[in-house]
Amino acid sequence: MRSVITGGAGFIGSHLVDALVARGDEVTVIDNLVTGSLGTINTHVIDETVRFVCEDLLGDGWQDLLAGQDRVYHLAADPDVRASAGSPFRVYRENLAATECVLEAMREQGVTELVFTSTSTVYGEASVIPTPEDYSPMEPISIYGGTKLACEAMISSYAHTYGMKAWVFRFANIVGPRSNHGVIWDFVHKLRDNPQELEILGDGRQIKSYFSVEACIEAFLYATAHAHQPFNVFNIGSEDWIDVRSIAEIVIGEMGLSGIPLRYTGGDRGWKGDVPKMLLSVERLRGLGWRPLTNSEESVRRAARELVHEIQG
Ligand code: NAD
């Protein structure tokens, strides 16, 4: 299969590159390296199993690369929920306008399959937990979540209007090596800079689902092989959750520290747009025969161990 991955030098994108190369796909990565790094995929670029193109999706230097491709995996985005409140127009451009550019290039070049990485934040503060894909009303409470829901709407309209097939995956928190943001990454950096205390945003009781990046990729490749509607939507995450205090203790332990005082900034959420609780129903994906083989605590512990090693050397 000939595949293009936007954002393929980022955290999740680089793991997807590994998986697609391993199964023999011809892979082209388009990434402007704003948060991604060539180091994440360099071995594939050096041995020429991956073609890397450094371009911004909002520019016009990449559209012709889509000619003759079978599928686009569109992962490029600004994934920072917390920072999105500070720059809504930039997030709109990086997320929604860039997605529109990808859809237009696909239409012009005749590429008919799209995989899109969406998020649990499209649900906002859901009253049904675990939250199923058909939950309503969809009321995102972050700028990030709002742009992702708008992307989903555009993708649905293109799929139905232009005969495309799209798979939209709403991820829980995805964790693992090479991540460059998120709570585990944040705690490891804070403790490396100051091992005397750990600041925790909110009251630390926020409780959410976490899922290993490798398991996430297995899940969404499984769904693309088994779901064949024009527009397919799936939640992906583990079937349980873990709170921020427990994550802090796991990170402290994995860094070989103990007895570190935890300082809470207070309130039931970490930032504007955060939700105190998030757990996604994965029954729809289970209905296709998929089973999550890891839980939140295992995913966090493994990611913490790998990130400590990566960040501290
Ligand atoms: P990331 O920042 O590591 O990856 C994003 C990549 O996109 C980076 O390599 C960046 O350089 C690139 N990029 C950004 N804007 C670009 C542009 N205009 N042109 C070209 N390249 C551009 O983030 P990630 O955590 O790997 O997230 C990947 C996708 O998964 C995103 O769409 C994100 O919204 C989604 N997602 C992530 C999580 C998570 O827990 N990490 C959860 C839900 C959804």
Tab-separated table of C-alpha atoms and ligand atoms in Angstrom:
chain	number	residue	atom	x	y	z
A	1	MET	CA	0.000	0.000	0.000
A	2	ARG	CA	1.210	3.563	-0.751
A	3	SER	CA	0.584	5.779	2.270
A	4	VAL	CA	1.195	9.397	3.189
A	5	ILE	CA	1.463	10.295	6.876
A	6	THR	CA	1.093	13.948	7.811
A	7	GLY	CA	2.728	14.620	11.164
A	8	GLY	CA	4.749	11.421	10.733
A	9	ALA	CA	7.759	12.840	12.604
A	10	GLY	CA	5.651	13.441	15.731
A	11	PHE	CA	4.960	11.184	18.696
A	12	ILE	CA	2.101	9.004	17.412
A	13	GLY	CA	3.039	9.538	13.751
A	14	SER	CA	6.542	8.104	14.178
A	15	HIS	CA	5.134	4.927	15.772
A	16	LEU	CA	2.687	4.641	12.876
A	17	VAL	CA	5.634	4.966	10.472
A	18	ASP	CA	7.323	2.014	12.253
A	19	ALA	CA	4.161	-0.099	11.956
A	20	LEU	CA	3.531	0.680	8.273
A	21	VAL	CA	7.174	0.105	7.305
A	22	ALA	CA	7.090	-3.219	9.184
A	23	ARG	CA	4.088	-4.384	7.147
A	24	GLY	CA	5.710	-3.305	3.872
A	25	ASP	CA	3.846	-0.098	2.990
A	26	GLU	CA	5.533	2.527	0.818
A	27	VAL	CA	5.534	5.492	3.197
A	28	THR	CA	5.859	9.233	2.579
A	29	VAL	CA	5.971	11.558	5.610
A	30	ILE	CA	5.005	15.222	5.352
A	31	ASP	CA	5.906	17.210	8.473
A	32	ASN	CA	7.058	20.773	9.127
A	33	LEU	CA	8.869	19.657	12.312
A	34	VAL	CA	7.132	22.322	14.413
A	35	THR	CA	6.870	19.839	17.303
A	36	GLY	CA	8.065	16.671	15.572
A	37	SER	CA	11.671	15.670	15.068
A	38	LEU	CA	13.441	13.919	12.223
A	39	GLY	CA	15.277	11.843	14.823
A	40	THR	CA	12.082	9.851	15.473
A	41	ILE	CA	12.093	8.355	11.953
A	42	ASN	CA	15.685	8.881	10.870
A	43	THR	CA	16.615	5.201	10.610
A	44	HIS	CA	13.855	4.689	8.015
A	45	VAL	CA	14.849	7.841	6.121
A	46	ILE	CA	18.514	6.791	6.033
A	47	ASP	CA	17.733	3.288	4.785
A	48	GLU	CA	15.281	4.834	2.269
A	49	THR	CA	12.221	2.874	3.418
A	50	VAL	CA	10.528	6.242	4.119
A	51	ARG	CA	10.475	9.376	2.001
A	52	PHE	CA	10.527	12.483	4.234
A	53	VAL	CA	9.299	15.841	2.978
A	54	CYS	CA	9.635	18.913	5.213
A	55	GLU	CA	6.602	21.011	4.281
A	56	ASP	CA	3.856	22.937	6.051
A	57	LEU	CA	0.349	21.714	5.185
A	58	LEU	CA	-0.810	25.326	5.020
A	59	GLY	CA	1.641	25.969	2.149
A	60	ASP	CA	1.597	24.651	-1.429
A	61	GLY	CA	4.777	22.611	-1.752
A	62	TRP	CA	3.357	19.125	-1.054
A	63	GLN	CA	0.020	18.559	-2.830
A	64	ASP	CA	1.530	16.778	-5.873
A	65	LEU	CA	3.024	14.144	-3.561
A	66	LEU	CA	-0.484	12.723	-3.129
A	67	ALA	CA	-0.684	11.617	-6.783
A	68	GLY	CA	-0.913	7.820	-6.975
A	69	GLN	CA	-1.229	7.331	-3.180
A	70	ASP	CA	-3.765	4.880	-1.730
A	71	ARG	CA	-4.335	6.441	1.685
A	72	VAL	CA	-3.565	9.523	3.764
A	73	TYR	CA	-3.096	9.242	7.536
A	74	HIS	CA	-3.655	12.814	8.690
A	75	LEU	CA	-2.087	13.238	12.122
A	76	ALA	CA	-0.503	16.695	11.822
A	77	ALA	CA	-2.144	19.097	14.252
A	78	ASP	CA	-1.484	21.242	17.256
A	79	PRO	CA	-2.323	18.643	19.932
A	80	ASP	CA	-1.936	20.851	23.029
A	81	VAL	CA	-5.387	21.155	24.650
A	82	ARG	CA	-4.156	23.381	27.449
A	83	ALA	CA	-2.370	25.897	25.211
A	84	SER	CA	-5.253	26.056	22.723
A	85	ALA	CA	-7.150	28.632	24.827
A	86	GLY	CA	-4.268	31.077	24.367
A	87	SER	CA	-4.242	31.097	20.547
A	88	PRO	CA	-7.570	30.061	19.015
A	89	PHE	CA	-6.884	31.397	15.519
A	90	ARG	CA	-3.545	29.579	15.273
A	91	VAL	CA	-5.173	26.342	16.478
A	92	TYR	CA	-8.001	26.793	13.964
A	93	ARG	CA	-5.388	27.118	11.182
A	94	GLU	CA	-3.204	24.203	12.349
A	95	ASN	CA	-6.149	21.880	12.907
A	96	LEU	CA	-9.168	22.819	10.795
A	97	ALA	CA	-7.634	24.848	7.928
A	98	ALA	CA	-4.812	22.295	7.508
A	99	THR	CA	-7.370	19.444	7.419
A	100	GLU	CA	-9.328	21.282	4.733
A	101	CYS	CA	-6.071	21.601	2.723
A	102	VAL	CA	-5.515	17.835	3.059
A	103	LEU	CA	-9.084	17.063	1.945
A	104	GLU	CA	-8.784	19.370	-1.079
A	105	ALA	CA	-5.436	17.878	-2.105
A	106	MET	CA	-6.934	14.374	-1.804
A	107	ARG	CA	-9.896	15.381	-3.976
A	108	GLU	CA	-7.646	16.959	-6.606
A	109	GLN	CA	-5.231	14.017	-6.686
A	110	GLY	CA	-7.910	11.298	-6.508
A	111	VAL	CA	-6.874	9.783	-3.147
A	112	THR	CA	-9.943	8.119	-1.645
A	113	GLU	CA	-8.944	6.869	1.828
A	114	LEU	CA	-8.337	9.017	4.903
A	115	VAL	CA	-7.471	8.127	8.495
A	116	PHE	CA	-7.935	11.011	10.938
A	117	THR	CA	-6.784	11.244	14.560
A	118	SER	CA	-9.512	12.902	16.611
A	119	THR	CA	-9.925	13.048	20.359
A	120	SER	CA	-12.069	12.434	23.416
A	121	THR	CA	-12.259	16.233	23.820
A	122	VAL	CA	-14.919	16.407	21.061
A	123	TYR	CA	-17.398	15.130	23.700
A	124	GLY	CA	-16.733	17.991	26.124
A	125	GLU	CA	-17.847	17.201	29.662
A	126	ALA	CA	-19.884	14.094	28.831
A	127	SER	CA	-22.618	13.030	31.259
A	128	VAL	CA	-22.463	9.398	30.077
A	129	ILE	CA	-19.322	7.493	31.113
A	130	PRO	CA	-17.940	5.394	29.468
A	131	THR	CA	-18.848	7.725	26.597
A	132	PRO	CA	-20.006	6.020	23.359
A	133	GLU	CA	-19.425	7.401	19.853
A	134	ASP	CA	-23.111	8.324	19.449
A	135	TYR	CA	-23.174	10.419	22.633
A	136	SER	CA	-24.888	13.776	22.285
A	137	PRO	CA	-24.946	16.706	22.563
A	138	MET	CA	-21.362	17.081	21.319
A	139	GLU	CA	-20.287	20.201	23.198
A	140	PRO	CA	-16.499	20.598	23.207
A	141	ILE	CA	-15.268	22.852	26.017
A	142	SER	CA	-11.751	23.468	24.631
A	143	ILE	CA	-10.673	25.292	21.461
A	144	TYR	CA	-8.709	22.167	20.541
A	145	GLY	CA	-11.799	19.941	20.895
A	146	GLY	CA	-13.889	22.418	18.908
A	147	THR	CA	-11.465	22.397	15.973
A	148	LYS	CA	-11.269	18.590	15.977
A	149	LEU	CA	-15.073	18.231	15.933
A	150	ALA	CA	-15.203	20.694	13.031
A	151	CYS	CA	-12.573	18.572	11.217
A	152	GLU	CA	-14.758	15.486	11.700
A	153	ALA	CA	-17.715	17.322	10.133
A	154	MET	CA	-15.666	18.371	7.094
A	155	ILE	CA	-14.294	14.833	6.665
A	156	SER	CA	-17.813	13.359	6.791
A	157	SER	CA	-19.004	15.831	4.151
A	158	TYR	CA	-16.077	15.052	1.811
A	159	ALA	CA	-16.518	11.292	2.286
A	160	HIS	CA	-20.179	11.451	1.328
A	161	THR	CA	-19.837	14.063	-1.430
A	162	TYR	CA	-16.732	12.777	-3.217
A	163	GLY	CA	-16.912	9.012	-2.693
A	164	MET	CA	-14.084	8.832	-0.156
A	165	LYS	CA	-13.733	6.405	2.745
A	166	ALA	CA	-12.726	7.891	6.099
A	167	TRP	CA	-11.876	6.468	9.508
A	168	VAL	CA	-12.000	8.894	12.435
A	169	PHE	CA	-10.436	7.771	15.718
A	170	ARG	CA	-11.260	9.541	18.962
A	171	PHE	CA	-8.324	8.838	21.220
A	172	ALA	CA	-8.125	8.806	25.003
A	173	ASN	CA	-4.717	9.937	26.342
A	174	ILE	CA	-2.080	8.161	24.277
A	175	VAL	CA	1.234	7.597	26.053
A	176	GLY	CA	4.622	6.109	25.297
A	177	PRO	CA	8.164	6.781	24.154
A	178	ARG	CA	8.902	9.836	21.954
A	179	SER	CA	5.977	11.797	23.396
A	180	ASN	CA	6.623	15.506	23.642
A	181	HIS	CA	3.692	16.660	25.789
A	182	GLY	CA	1.138	15.326	28.284
A	183	VAL	CA	1.059	14.646	32.005
A	184	ILE	CA	3.803	11.977	32.230
A	185	TRP	CA	6.206	14.033	30.103
A	186	ASP	CA	5.368	17.092	32.215
A	187	PHE	CA	6.032	15.307	35.534
A	188	VAL	CA	9.342	13.817	34.371
A	189	HIS	CA	10.555	17.263	33.257
A	190	LYS	CA	9.385	18.997	36.432
A	191	LEU	CA	11.059	16.410	38.666
A	192	ARG	CA	14.266	16.493	36.656
A	193	ASP	CA	14.391	20.294	37.054
A	194	ASN	CA	13.357	20.277	40.740
A	195	PRO	CA	13.252	16.966	42.634
A	196	GLN	CA	12.258	18.767	45.886
A	197	GLU	CA	8.522	18.950	45.037
A	198	LEU	CA	6.068	18.201	42.259
A	199	GLU	CA	3.467	20.734	41.149
A	200	ILE	CA	0.177	19.143	40.115
A	201	LEU	CA	-2.349	21.137	38.101
A	202	GLY	CA	-5.788	20.974	39.758
A	203	ASP	CA	-6.549	18.793	42.796
A	204	GLY	CA	-4.963	15.675	41.294
A	205	ARG	CA	-8.289	13.825	41.374
A	206	GLN	CA	-8.865	14.199	37.615
A	207	ILE	CA	-9.389	10.641	36.435
A	208	LYS	CA	-8.945	9.525	32.820
A	209	SER	CA	-8.155	6.689	30.478
A	210	TYR	CA	-4.571	6.218	29.209
A	211	PHE	CA	-3.491	3.892	26.431
A	212	SER	CA	-0.112	2.788	25.056
A	213	VAL	CA	0.824	4.228	21.679
A	214	GLU	CA	1.686	0.816	20.183
A	215	ALA	CA	-1.700	-0.610	21.262
A	216	CYS	CA	-3.431	2.473	19.868
A	217	ILE	CA	-1.856	1.976	16.449
A	218	GLU	CA	-2.697	-1.717	16.417
A	219	ALA	CA	-6.302	-0.770	17.222
A	220	PHE	CA	-6.705	1.756	14.476
A	221	LEU	CA	-5.027	-0.372	11.826
A	222	TYR	CA	-7.350	-3.193	12.893
A	223	ALA	CA	-10.380	-0.922	12.444
A	224	THR	CA	-9.290	0.255	8.991
A	225	ALA	CA	-9.116	-3.392	7.910
A	226	HIS	CA	-12.529	-4.293	9.332
A	227	ALA	CA	-14.834	-1.242	8.984
A	228	HIS	CA	-15.961	-0.201	5.524
A	229	GLN	CA	-18.614	2.513	5.750
A	230	PRO	CA	-17.904	5.758	3.896
A	231	PHE	CA	-17.459	7.459	7.308
A	232	ASN	CA	-16.357	5.328	10.277
A	233	VAL	CA	-15.940	6.675	13.826
A	234	PHE	CA	-14.308	4.763	16.688
A	235	ASN	CA	-13.202	5.549	20.216
A	236	ILE	CA	-9.813	4.118	21.186
A	237	GLY	CA	-8.586	3.809	24.757
A	238	SER	CA	-8.273	1.415	27.656
A	239	GLU	CA	-11.377	0.296	29.512
A	240	ASP	CA	-10.413	1.767	32.877
A	241	TRP	CA	-8.940	4.968	34.225
A	242	ILE	CA	-6.317	6.295	36.587
A	243	ASP	CA	-6.133	9.570	38.551
A	244	VAL	CA	-3.396	12.193	38.354
A	245	ARG	CA	-2.166	11.550	41.934
A	246	SER	CA	-1.518	7.909	41.077
A	247	ILE	CA	0.294	8.939	37.888
A	248	ALA	CA	2.491	11.261	39.962
A	249	GLU	CA	3.390	8.400	42.339
A	250	ILE	CA	4.210	6.099	39.402
A	251	VAL	CA	6.500	8.711	37.807
A	252	ILE	CA	8.206	9.462	41.140
A	253	GLY	CA	8.836	5.735	41.631
A	254	GLU	CA	10.123	5.214	38.080
A	255	MET	CA	12.574	8.097	38.609
A	256	GLY	CA	13.944	6.318	41.677
A	257	LEU	CA	12.639	9.064	44.022
A	258	SER	CA	10.429	8.829	47.091
A	259	GLY	CA	8.651	11.069	49.612
A	260	ILE	CA	8.384	13.988	47.174
A	261	PRO	CA	5.818	16.551	48.429
A	262	LEU	CA	2.984	17.100	45.953
A	263	ARG	CA	1.794	20.722	45.581
A	264	TYR	CA	-1.671	21.129	44.087
A	265	THR	CA	-2.729	24.268	42.210
A	266	GLY	CA	-6.337	23.439	43.228
A	267	GLY	CA	-9.737	23.152	41.553
A	268	ASP	CA	-11.330	20.103	39.966
A	269	ARG	CA	-9.477	20.532	36.652
A	270	GLY	CA	-5.953	21.351	35.498
A	271	TRP	CA	-6.723	24.184	33.076
A	272	LYS	CA	-9.541	25.860	31.160
A	273	GLY	CA	-10.901	23.224	28.789
A	274	ASP	CA	-9.786	20.267	30.937
A	275	VAL	CA	-12.392	17.702	32.049
A	276	PRO	CA	-12.284	16.057	35.502
A	277	LYS	CA	-13.341	12.634	34.128
A	278	MET	CA	-12.810	10.867	30.815
A	279	LEU	CA	-13.431	7.261	29.888
A	280	LEU	CA	-14.453	6.163	26.400
A	281	SER	CA	-16.653	3.215	25.538
A	282	VAL	CA	-14.794	0.909	23.134
A	283	GLU	CA	-17.785	-1.374	22.529
A	284	ARG	CA	-18.014	-0.363	18.856
A	285	LEU	CA	-14.441	-1.481	18.192
A	286	ARG	CA	-14.963	-4.573	20.343
A	287	GLY	CA	-17.898	-5.380	18.039
A	288	LEU	CA	-15.377	-5.779	15.202
A	289	GLY	CA	-13.481	-8.377	17.255
A	290	TRP	CA	-10.783	-6.095	18.758
A	291	ARG	CA	-9.839	-6.328	22.460
A	292	PRO	CA	-7.692	-3.848	24.427
A	293	LEU	CA	-4.797	-5.864	25.844
A	294	THR	CA	-3.517	-3.242	28.279
A	295	ASN	CA	-5.072	-1.022	30.957
A	296	SER	CA	-4.448	2.556	32.073
A	297	GLU	CA	-2.050	1.764	34.917
A	298	GLU	CA	0.118	-0.553	32.791
A	299	SER	CA	0.149	1.982	29.952
A	300	VAL	CA	1.203	4.797	32.308
A	301	ARG	CA	3.850	2.729	34.095
A	302	ARG	CA	5.448	1.557	30.881
A	303	ALA	CA	5.365	5.019	29.328
A	304	ALA	CA	6.860	6.557	32.490
A	305	ARG	CA	9.701	4.021	32.496
A	306	GLU	CA	10.458	4.619	28.813
A	307	LEU	CA	10.216	8.411	29.068
A	308	VAL	CA	12.434	8.591	32.146
A	309	HIS	CA	15.026	6.610	30.213
A	310	GLU	CA	14.618	8.819	27.131
A	311	ILE	CA	14.674	12.153	28.963
A	312	GLN	CA	17.308	11.387	31.603
A	313	GLY	CA	19.417	9.075	29.478
B	1	NAD	P1	2.830	15.657	17.907
B	1	NAD	O1	2.894	17.130	18.157
B	1	NAD	O2	3.935	14.818	18.407
B	1	NAD	O3	2.658	15.384	16.351
B	1	NAD	C1	2.112	16.314	15.435
B	1	NAD	C2	3.042	16.393	14.248
B	1	NAD	O4	2.456	17.236	13.262
B	1	NAD	C3	4.403	16.981	14.601
B	1	NAD	O5	5.433	16.176	14.059
B	1	NAD	C4	4.382	18.366	13.938
B	1	NAD	O6	5.683	18.796	13.569
B	1	NAD	C5	3.454	18.128	12.756
B	1	NAD	N1	2.739	19.316	12.274
B	1	NAD	C6	1.978	20.160	13.010
B	1	NAD	N2	1.461	21.121	12.232
B	1	NAD	C7	1.888	20.871	10.963
B	1	NAD	C8	1.680	21.516	9.698
B	1	NAD	N3	0.929	22.619	9.582
B	1	NAD	N4	2.281	20.996	8.610
B	1	NAD	C9	3.054	19.882	8.709
B	1	NAD	N5	3.275	19.233	9.868
B	1	NAD	C10	2.700	19.724	10.987
B	1	NAD	O7	1.428	15.177	18.502
B	1	NAD	P2	0.855	13.691	18.747
B	1	NAD	O8	0.586	13.559	20.192
B	1	NAD	O9	1.676	12.674	18.060
B	1	NAD	O10	-0.562	13.815	18.030
B	1	NAD	C11	-0.819	13.262	16.744
B	1	NAD	C12	-2.294	13.397	16.434
B	1	NAD	O11	-3.073	12.655	17.382
B	1	NAD	C13	-2.816	14.844	16.489
B	1	NAD	O12	-3.758	15.006	15.456
B	1	NAD	C14	-3.499	14.913	17.832
B	1	NAD	O13	-4.498	15.897	17.845
B	1	NAD	C15	-4.054	13.504	17.964
B	1	NAD	N6	-4.304	13.090	19.351
B	1	NAD	C16	-3.255	12.886	20.202
B	1	NAD	C17	-3.515	12.456	21.501
B	1	NAD	C18	-2.401	12.172	22.484
B	1	NAD	O14	-2.696	11.749	23.609
B	1	NAD	N7	-1.133	12.356	22.128
B	1	NAD	C19	-4.846	12.276	21.944
B	1	NAD	C20	-5.876	12.535	21.058
B	1	NAD	C21	-5.595	12.916	19.753
